[in-house]
mmCIF file of C-alpha atoms in Angstrom:
data_model
loop_
_atom_site.group_PDB
_atom_site.id
_atom_site.type_symbol
_atom_site.label_atom_id
_atom_site.label_comp_id
_atom_site.label_asym_id
_atom_site.label_seq_id
_atom_site.Cartn_x
_atom_site.Cartn_y
_atom_site.Cartn_z
ATOM 1 C CA UNK A 170 0.000 0.000 0.000
ATOM 2 C CA UNK A 171 3.038 2.268 0.356
ATOM 3 C CA UNK A 172 1.526 4.848 2.707
ATOM 4 C CA UNK A 173 -1.558 5.325 0.574
ATOM 5 C CA UNK A 174 -4.336 7.449 2.082
ATOM 6 C CA UNK A 175 -8.031 7.122 1.276
ATOM 7 C CA UNK A 176 -10.309 10.143 1.300
ATOM 8 C CA UNK A 177 -13.938 9.028 1.583
ATOM 9 C CA UNK A 178 -16.603 11.499 0.467
ATOM 10 C CA UNK A 179 -20.318 10.707 0.923
ATOM 11 C CA UNK A 180 -22.332 12.627 -1.661
ATOM 12 C CA UNK A 181 -25.986 13.623 -1.541
ATOM 13 C CA UNK A 182 -27.584 16.690 -3.112
ATOM 14 C CA UNK A 183 -24.351 18.720 -3.027
ATOM 15 C CA UNK A 184 -23.877 19.684 -6.660
ATOM 16 C CA UNK A 185 -23.095 23.293 -5.705
ATOM 17 C CA UNK A 186 -20.107 22.309 -3.541
ATOM 18 C CA UNK A 187 -18.689 19.220 -5.228
ATOM 19 C CA UNK A 188 -16.188 20.781 -7.640
ATOM 20 C CA UNK A 189 -14.579 22.994 -4.997
ATOM 21 C CA UNK A 190 -14.260 20.117 -2.548
ATOM 22 C CA UNK A 191 -12.733 17.740 -5.101
ATOM 23 C CA UNK A 192 -10.373 20.430 -6.374
ATOM 24 C CA UNK A 193 -9.097 20.916 -2.820
ATOM 25 C CA UNK A 194 -8.198 17.213 -2.752
ATOM 26 C CA UNK A 195 -6.640 17.285 -6.209
ATOM 27 C CA UNK A 196 -4.448 20.197 -5.029
ATOM 28 C CA UNK A 197 -2.993 18.264 -2.077
ATOM 29 C CA UNK A 198 0.797 18.249 -1.809
ATOM 30 C CA UNK A 199 0.521 14.580 -0.773
ATOM 31 C CA UNK A 200 -0.366 12.705 -3.950
ATOM 32 C CA UNK A 201 -0.526 9.018 -2.963
ATOM 33 C CA UNK A 202 -4.297 9.131 -2.545
ATOM 34 C CA UNK A 203 -7.320 6.985 -3.185
ATOM 35 C CA UNK A 204 -10.425 9.174 -3.504
ATOM 36 C CA UNK A 205 -13.635 7.230 -2.895
ATOM 37 C CA UNK A 206 -16.788 9.053 -3.972
ATOM 38 C CA UNK A 207 -20.028 7.485 -2.746
ATOM 39 C CA UNK A 208 -23.118 8.882 -4.439
ATOM 40 C CA UNK A 209 -25.912 8.089 -1.974
ATOM 41 C CA UNK A 210 -28.714 8.312 -4.536
ATOM 42 C CA UNK A 211 -28.295 12.045 -5.059
ATOM 43 C CA UNK A 212 -31.160 13.496 -7.172
ATOM 44 C CA UNK A 213 -29.200 16.467 -8.556
ATOM 45 C CA UNK A 214 -26.305 16.714 -11.019
ATOM 46 C CA UNK A 215 -23.699 15.043 -8.784
ATOM 47 C CA UNK A 216 -23.629 11.883 -10.897
ATOM 48 C CA UNK A 217 -22.510 13.801 -13.980
ATOM 49 C CA UNK A 218 -19.856 15.761 -12.048
ATOM 50 C CA UNK A 219 -18.481 12.626 -10.366
ATOM 51 C CA UNK A 220 -18.151 10.858 -13.714
ATOM 52 C CA UNK A 221 -16.299 13.859 -15.137
ATOM 53 C CA UNK A 222 -13.868 13.847 -12.202
ATOM 54 C CA UNK A 223 -13.419 10.082 -12.498
ATOM 55 C CA UNK A 224 -12.321 10.547 -16.102
ATOM 56 C CA UNK A 225 -9.711 13.196 -15.324
ATOM 57 C CA UNK A 226 -8.253 11.787 -12.075
ATOM 58 C CA UNK A 227 -7.244 8.116 -12.044
ATOM 59 C CA UNK A 228 -7.151 8.085 -8.226
ATOM 60 C CA UNK A 229 -10.934 8.393 -8.034
ATOM 61 C CA UNK A 230 -13.189 5.419 -7.349
ATOM 62 C CA UNK A 231 -16.816 6.355 -8.023
ATOM 63 C CA UNK A 232 -19.713 4.328 -6.624
ATOM 64 C CA UNK A 233 -23.403 5.081 -7.000
ATOM 65 C CA UNK A 234 -25.938 3.476 -4.650
ATOM 66 C CA UNK A 235 -29.520 3.843 -3.484
ATOM 67 C CA UNK A 236 -30.105 6.420 -0.777
ATOM 68 C CA UNK A 237 -29.432 5.101 2.699
ATOM 69 C CA UNK A 238 -27.844 7.954 4.626
ATOM 70 C CA UNK A 239 -24.273 9.003 5.359
ATOM 71 C CA UNK A 240 -23.375 6.003 7.545
ATOM 72 C CA UNK A 241 -24.627 3.643 4.850
ATOM 73 C CA UNK A 242 -22.488 5.475 2.284
ATOM 74 C CA UNK A 243 -19.394 5.300 4.501
ATOM 75 C CA UNK A 244 -19.856 1.568 5.108
ATOM 76 C CA UNK A 245 -20.177 1.058 1.365
ATOM 77 C CA UNK A 246 -16.947 2.981 0.831
ATOM 78 C CA UNK A 247 -15.146 0.774 3.356
ATOM 79 C CA UNK A 248 -15.583 -2.208 1.023
ATOM 80 C CA UNK A 249 -13.318 -0.419 -1.471
ATOM 81 C CA UNK A 250 -10.757 0.759 1.084
ATOM 82 C CA UNK A 251 -7.232 -0.413 0.250
ATOM 83 C CA UNK A 252 -5.043 2.053 2.120
ATOM 84 C CA UNK A 253 -3.172 2.290 5.408
ATOM 85 C CA UNK A 254 -4.846 5.540 6.430
ATOM 86 C CA UNK A 255 -8.182 7.224 5.748
ATOM 87 C CA UNK A 256 -10.292 10.255 6.465
ATOM 88 C CA UNK A 257 -13.943 11.090 5.741
ATOM 89 C CA UNK A 258 -14.640 14.532 4.302
ATOM 90 C CA UNK A 259 -17.957 16.368 4.124
ATOM 91 C CA UNK A 260 -18.371 17.607 0.583
ATOM 92 C CA UNK A 261 -19.518 21.107 1.591
ATOM 93 C CA UNK A 262 -16.185 21.696 3.365
ATOM 94 C CA UNK A 263 -12.714 21.718 1.880
ATOM 95 C CA UNK A 264 -9.116 21.195 2.882
ATOM 96 C CA UNK A 265 -6.016 23.306 2.301
ATOM 97 C CA UNK A 266 -3.122 21.956 0.198
ATOM 98 C CA UNK A 267 -0.881 20.632 2.990
ATOM 99 C CA UNK A 268 -3.692 19.101 5.044
ATOM 100 C CA UNK A 269 -2.893 15.470 4.348
ATOM 101 C CA UNK A 270 0.887 15.804 4.073
ATOM 102 C CA UNK A 271 1.272 17.420 7.500
ATOM 103 C CA UNK A 272 -0.988 14.920 9.252
ATOM 104 C CA UNK A 273 0.684 12.012 7.510
ATOM 105 C CA UNK A 274 4.091 13.235 8.665
ATOM 106 C CA UNK A 275 2.795 13.436 12.233
ATOM 107 C CA UNK A 276 1.588 9.823 12.184
ATOM 108 C CA UNK A 277 4.893 8.643 10.755
ATOM 109 C CA UNK A 278 6.720 10.385 13.585
ATOM 110 C CA UNK A 279 4.268 9.214 16.298
ATOM 111 C CA UNK A 280 3.499 5.508 15.796
ATOM 112 C CA UNK A 281 2.001 5.349 19.294
ATOM 113 C CA UNK A 282 -1.198 7.221 18.312
ATOM 114 C CA UNK A 283 -4.027 5.816 16.220
ATOM 115 C CA UNK A 284 -5.127 9.107 14.700
ATOM 116 C CA UNK A 285 -4.333 12.793 14.353
ATOM 117 C CA UNK A 286 -6.360 15.954 13.799
ATOM 118 C CA UNK A 287 -5.602 19.424 12.530
ATOM 119 C CA UNK A 288 -6.806 22.879 13.480
ATOM 120 C CA UNK A 289 -9.160 24.685 11.141
ATOM 121 C CA UNK A 290 -11.474 27.624 10.682
ATOM 122 C CA UNK A 291 -15.237 28.082 10.748
ATOM 123 C CA UNK A 292 -16.567 30.127 7.845
ATOM 124 C CA UNK A 293 -20.058 31.559 8.292
ATOM 125 C CA UNK A 294 -21.609 31.496 4.827
ATOM 126 C CA UNK A 295 -24.321 34.062 5.632
ATOM 127 C CA UNK A 296 -21.801 36.578 6.991
ATOM 128 C CA UNK A 297 -19.173 35.726 4.371
ATOM 129 C CA UNK A 298 -16.352 35.594 6.904
ATOM 130 C CA UNK A 299 -14.303 33.392 9.205
ATOM 131 C CA UNK A 300 -15.901 33.546 12.647
ATOM 132 C CA UNK A 301 -13.763 31.166 14.702
ATOM 133 C CA UNK A 302 -11.086 28.514 14.744
ATOM 134 C CA UNK A 303 -11.791 24.921 15.770
ATOM 135 C CA UNK A 304 -9.626 25.003 18.882
ATOM 136 C CA UNK A 305 -10.654 27.819 21.180
ATOM 137 C CA UNK A 306 -9.201 26.438 24.424
ATOM 138 C CA UNK A 307 -5.483 26.088 25.048
ATOM 139 C CA UNK A 308 -5.903 22.589 26.475
ATOM 140 C CA UNK A 309 -7.280 21.389 23.120
ATOM 141 C CA UNK A 310 -4.070 22.342 21.347
ATOM 142 C CA UNK A 311 -2.089 19.244 22.280
ATOM 143 C CA UNK A 312 -1.974 15.482 21.914
ATOM 144 C CA UNK A 313 -4.254 13.946 24.539
ATOM 145 C CA UNK A 314 -7.132 11.499 25.018
ATOM 146 C CA UNK A 315 -10.158 13.293 23.568
ATOM 147 C CA UNK A 316 -12.763 10.576 24.212
ATOM 148 C CA UNK A 317 -14.677 12.394 26.953
ATOM 149 C CA UNK A 318 -14.378 15.740 25.190
ATOM 150 C CA UNK A 319 -15.917 14.206 22.058
ATOM 151 C CA UNK A 320 -18.634 12.473 24.054
ATOM 152 C CA UNK A 321 -19.695 15.622 25.892
ATOM 153 C CA UNK A 322 -19.289 18.012 22.967
ATOM 154 C CA UNK A 323 -16.272 19.819 24.381
ATOM 155 C CA UNK A 324 -14.247 19.479 21.187
ATOM 156 C CA UNK A 325 -14.963 19.232 17.476
ATOM 157 C CA UNK A 326 -15.828 16.026 15.637
ATOM 158 C CA UNK A 327 -15.537 17.066 11.978
ATOM 159 C CA UNK A 328 -13.990 13.981 10.435
ATOM 160 C CA UNK A 329 -12.363 15.890 7.582
ATOM 161 C CA UNK A 330 -9.783 17.058 10.117
ATOM 162 C CA UNK A 331 -8.948 13.537 11.348
ATOM 163 C CA UNK A 332 -6.543 11.099 9.687
ATOM 164 C CA UNK A 333 -7.000 7.560 11.045
ATOM 165 C CA UNK A 334 -4.829 4.447 10.822
ATOM 166 C CA UNK A 335 -6.927 1.834 9.023
ATOM 167 C CA UNK A 336 -5.451 -1.109 10.951
ATOM 168 C CA UNK A 337 -6.248 0.535 14.286
ATOM 169 C CA UNK A 338 -9.775 1.355 13.183
ATOM 170 C CA UNK A 339 -10.420 -2.260 12.121
ATOM 171 C CA UNK A 340 -9.318 -3.517 15.545
ATOM 172 C CA UNK A 341 -11.972 -1.340 17.186
ATOM 173 C CA UNK A 342 -14.655 -1.891 14.517
ATOM 174 C CA UNK A 343 -14.845 -5.563 13.634
ATOM 175 C CA UNK A 344 -15.987 -6.009 10.060
ATOM 176 C CA UNK A 345 -14.878 -2.472 9.158
ATOM 177 C CA UNK A 346 -18.254 -0.812 9.562
ATOM 178 C CA UNK A 347 -20.073 1.718 11.712
ATOM 179 C CA UNK A 348 -23.604 1.673 13.098
ATOM 180 C CA UNK A 349 -26.002 2.363 10.246
ATOM 181 C CA UNK A 350 -27.898 5.490 11.271
ATOM 182 C CA UNK A 351 -28.756 8.668 9.382
ATOM 183 C CA UNK A 352 -27.210 10.706 12.218
ATOM 184 C CA UNK A 353 -24.087 10.565 14.359
ATOM 185 C CA UNK A 354 -21.686 8.979 11.880
ATOM 186 C CA UNK A 355 -18.843 11.274 12.950
ATOM 187 C CA UNK A 356 -18.995 9.981 16.499
ATOM 188 C CA UNK A 357 -19.268 6.381 15.282
ATOM 189 C CA UNK A 358 -16.012 6.899 13.386
ATOM 190 C CA UNK A 359 -14.077 8.677 16.116
ATOM 191 C CA UNK A 360 -15.176 7.390 19.523
ATOM 192 C CA UNK A 361 -13.820 3.807 19.225
ATOM 193 C CA UNK A 362 -10.270 4.920 18.403
ATOM 194 C CA UNK A 363 -10.476 7.843 20.843
ATOM 195 C CA UNK A 364 -11.306 5.414 23.653
ATOM 196 C CA UNK A 365 -8.093 3.458 23.152
ATOM 197 C CA UNK A 366 -5.633 6.099 21.973
ATOM 198 C CA UNK A 367 -4.558 9.659 22.427
ATOM 199 C CA UNK A 368 -5.248 11.844 19.405
ATOM 200 C CA UNK A 369 -2.384 13.722 17.806
ATOM 201 C CA UNK A 370 -2.775 17.413 17.080
ATOM 202 C CA UNK A 371 -1.214 19.726 14.502
ATOM 203 C CA UNK A 372 -1.835 23.446 15.078
ATOM 204 C CA UNK A 373 -1.941 24.579 11.454
ATOM 205 C CA UNK A 374 -5.289 25.757 10.064
ATOM 206 C CA UNK A 375 -5.772 23.150 7.330
ATOM 207 C CA UNK A 376 -9.551 22.780 6.969
ATOM 208 C CA UNK A 377 -12.394 25.185 6.293
ATOM 209 C CA UNK A 378 -15.710 24.190 7.838
ATOM 210 C CA UNK A 379 -18.527 26.008 6.079
ATOM 211 C CA UNK A 380 -21.327 26.846 8.491
ATOM 212 C CA UNK A 381 -24.762 26.833 6.884
ATOM 213 C CA UNK A 382 -27.842 27.800 8.945
ATOM 214 C CA UNK A 383 -29.947 24.874 7.716
ATOM 215 C CA UNK A 384 -27.394 22.064 7.923
ATOM 216 C CA UNK A 385 -28.132 18.922 9.976
ATOM 217 C CA UNK A 386 -25.332 19.732 12.426
ATOM 218 C CA UNK A 387 -27.017 23.043 13.279
ATOM 219 C CA UNK A 388 -30.536 21.644 13.616
ATOM 220 C CA UNK A 389 -31.689 22.332 17.200
ATOM 221 C CA UNK A 390 -33.331 18.917 17.320
#
């Protein structure tokens, strides 16, 4: 596998964001990638865009399935996973060019941790500006066991900032799958490895999280 990294992207009704997200992956300084696009029965023009990207980037694996929710899409992607490391990226966010390279270097230098995360910025789409960074407390800006902080919402769980060792993930998730629910897939991905390992941290702002008022993560329910 030669230090290959998989980027898994569940896709549903995100035609407006898809090109920018995929371009941010294509622009990565780390090139040994496997890009798994899972079209979860999207009714818009995502199918056409994914096929176009598949033609111009040989690293892309494109799968189209019936709608089943994000967890279902991620589990489907796992059946194609052939890399030593992976991360799951929301298509309405994007990553900066050194995102994967810097995190990969951290994991190579710290074999004792199962996963690593980067700092990032929150961009409020309505205001058209960056409103915050991910880490607002000093104690978050270090390598430590984040399990309880994840569980109680004291730190961020955006999986596009986390690079995970595949072998470690399989040990905690027999059968390489997560619980199939339409909500909570981020926690299903992160909590098992967070329970058994500290999480590495790199301070660079390497991800932009786009904050939309009507997104699921901001639904008061």
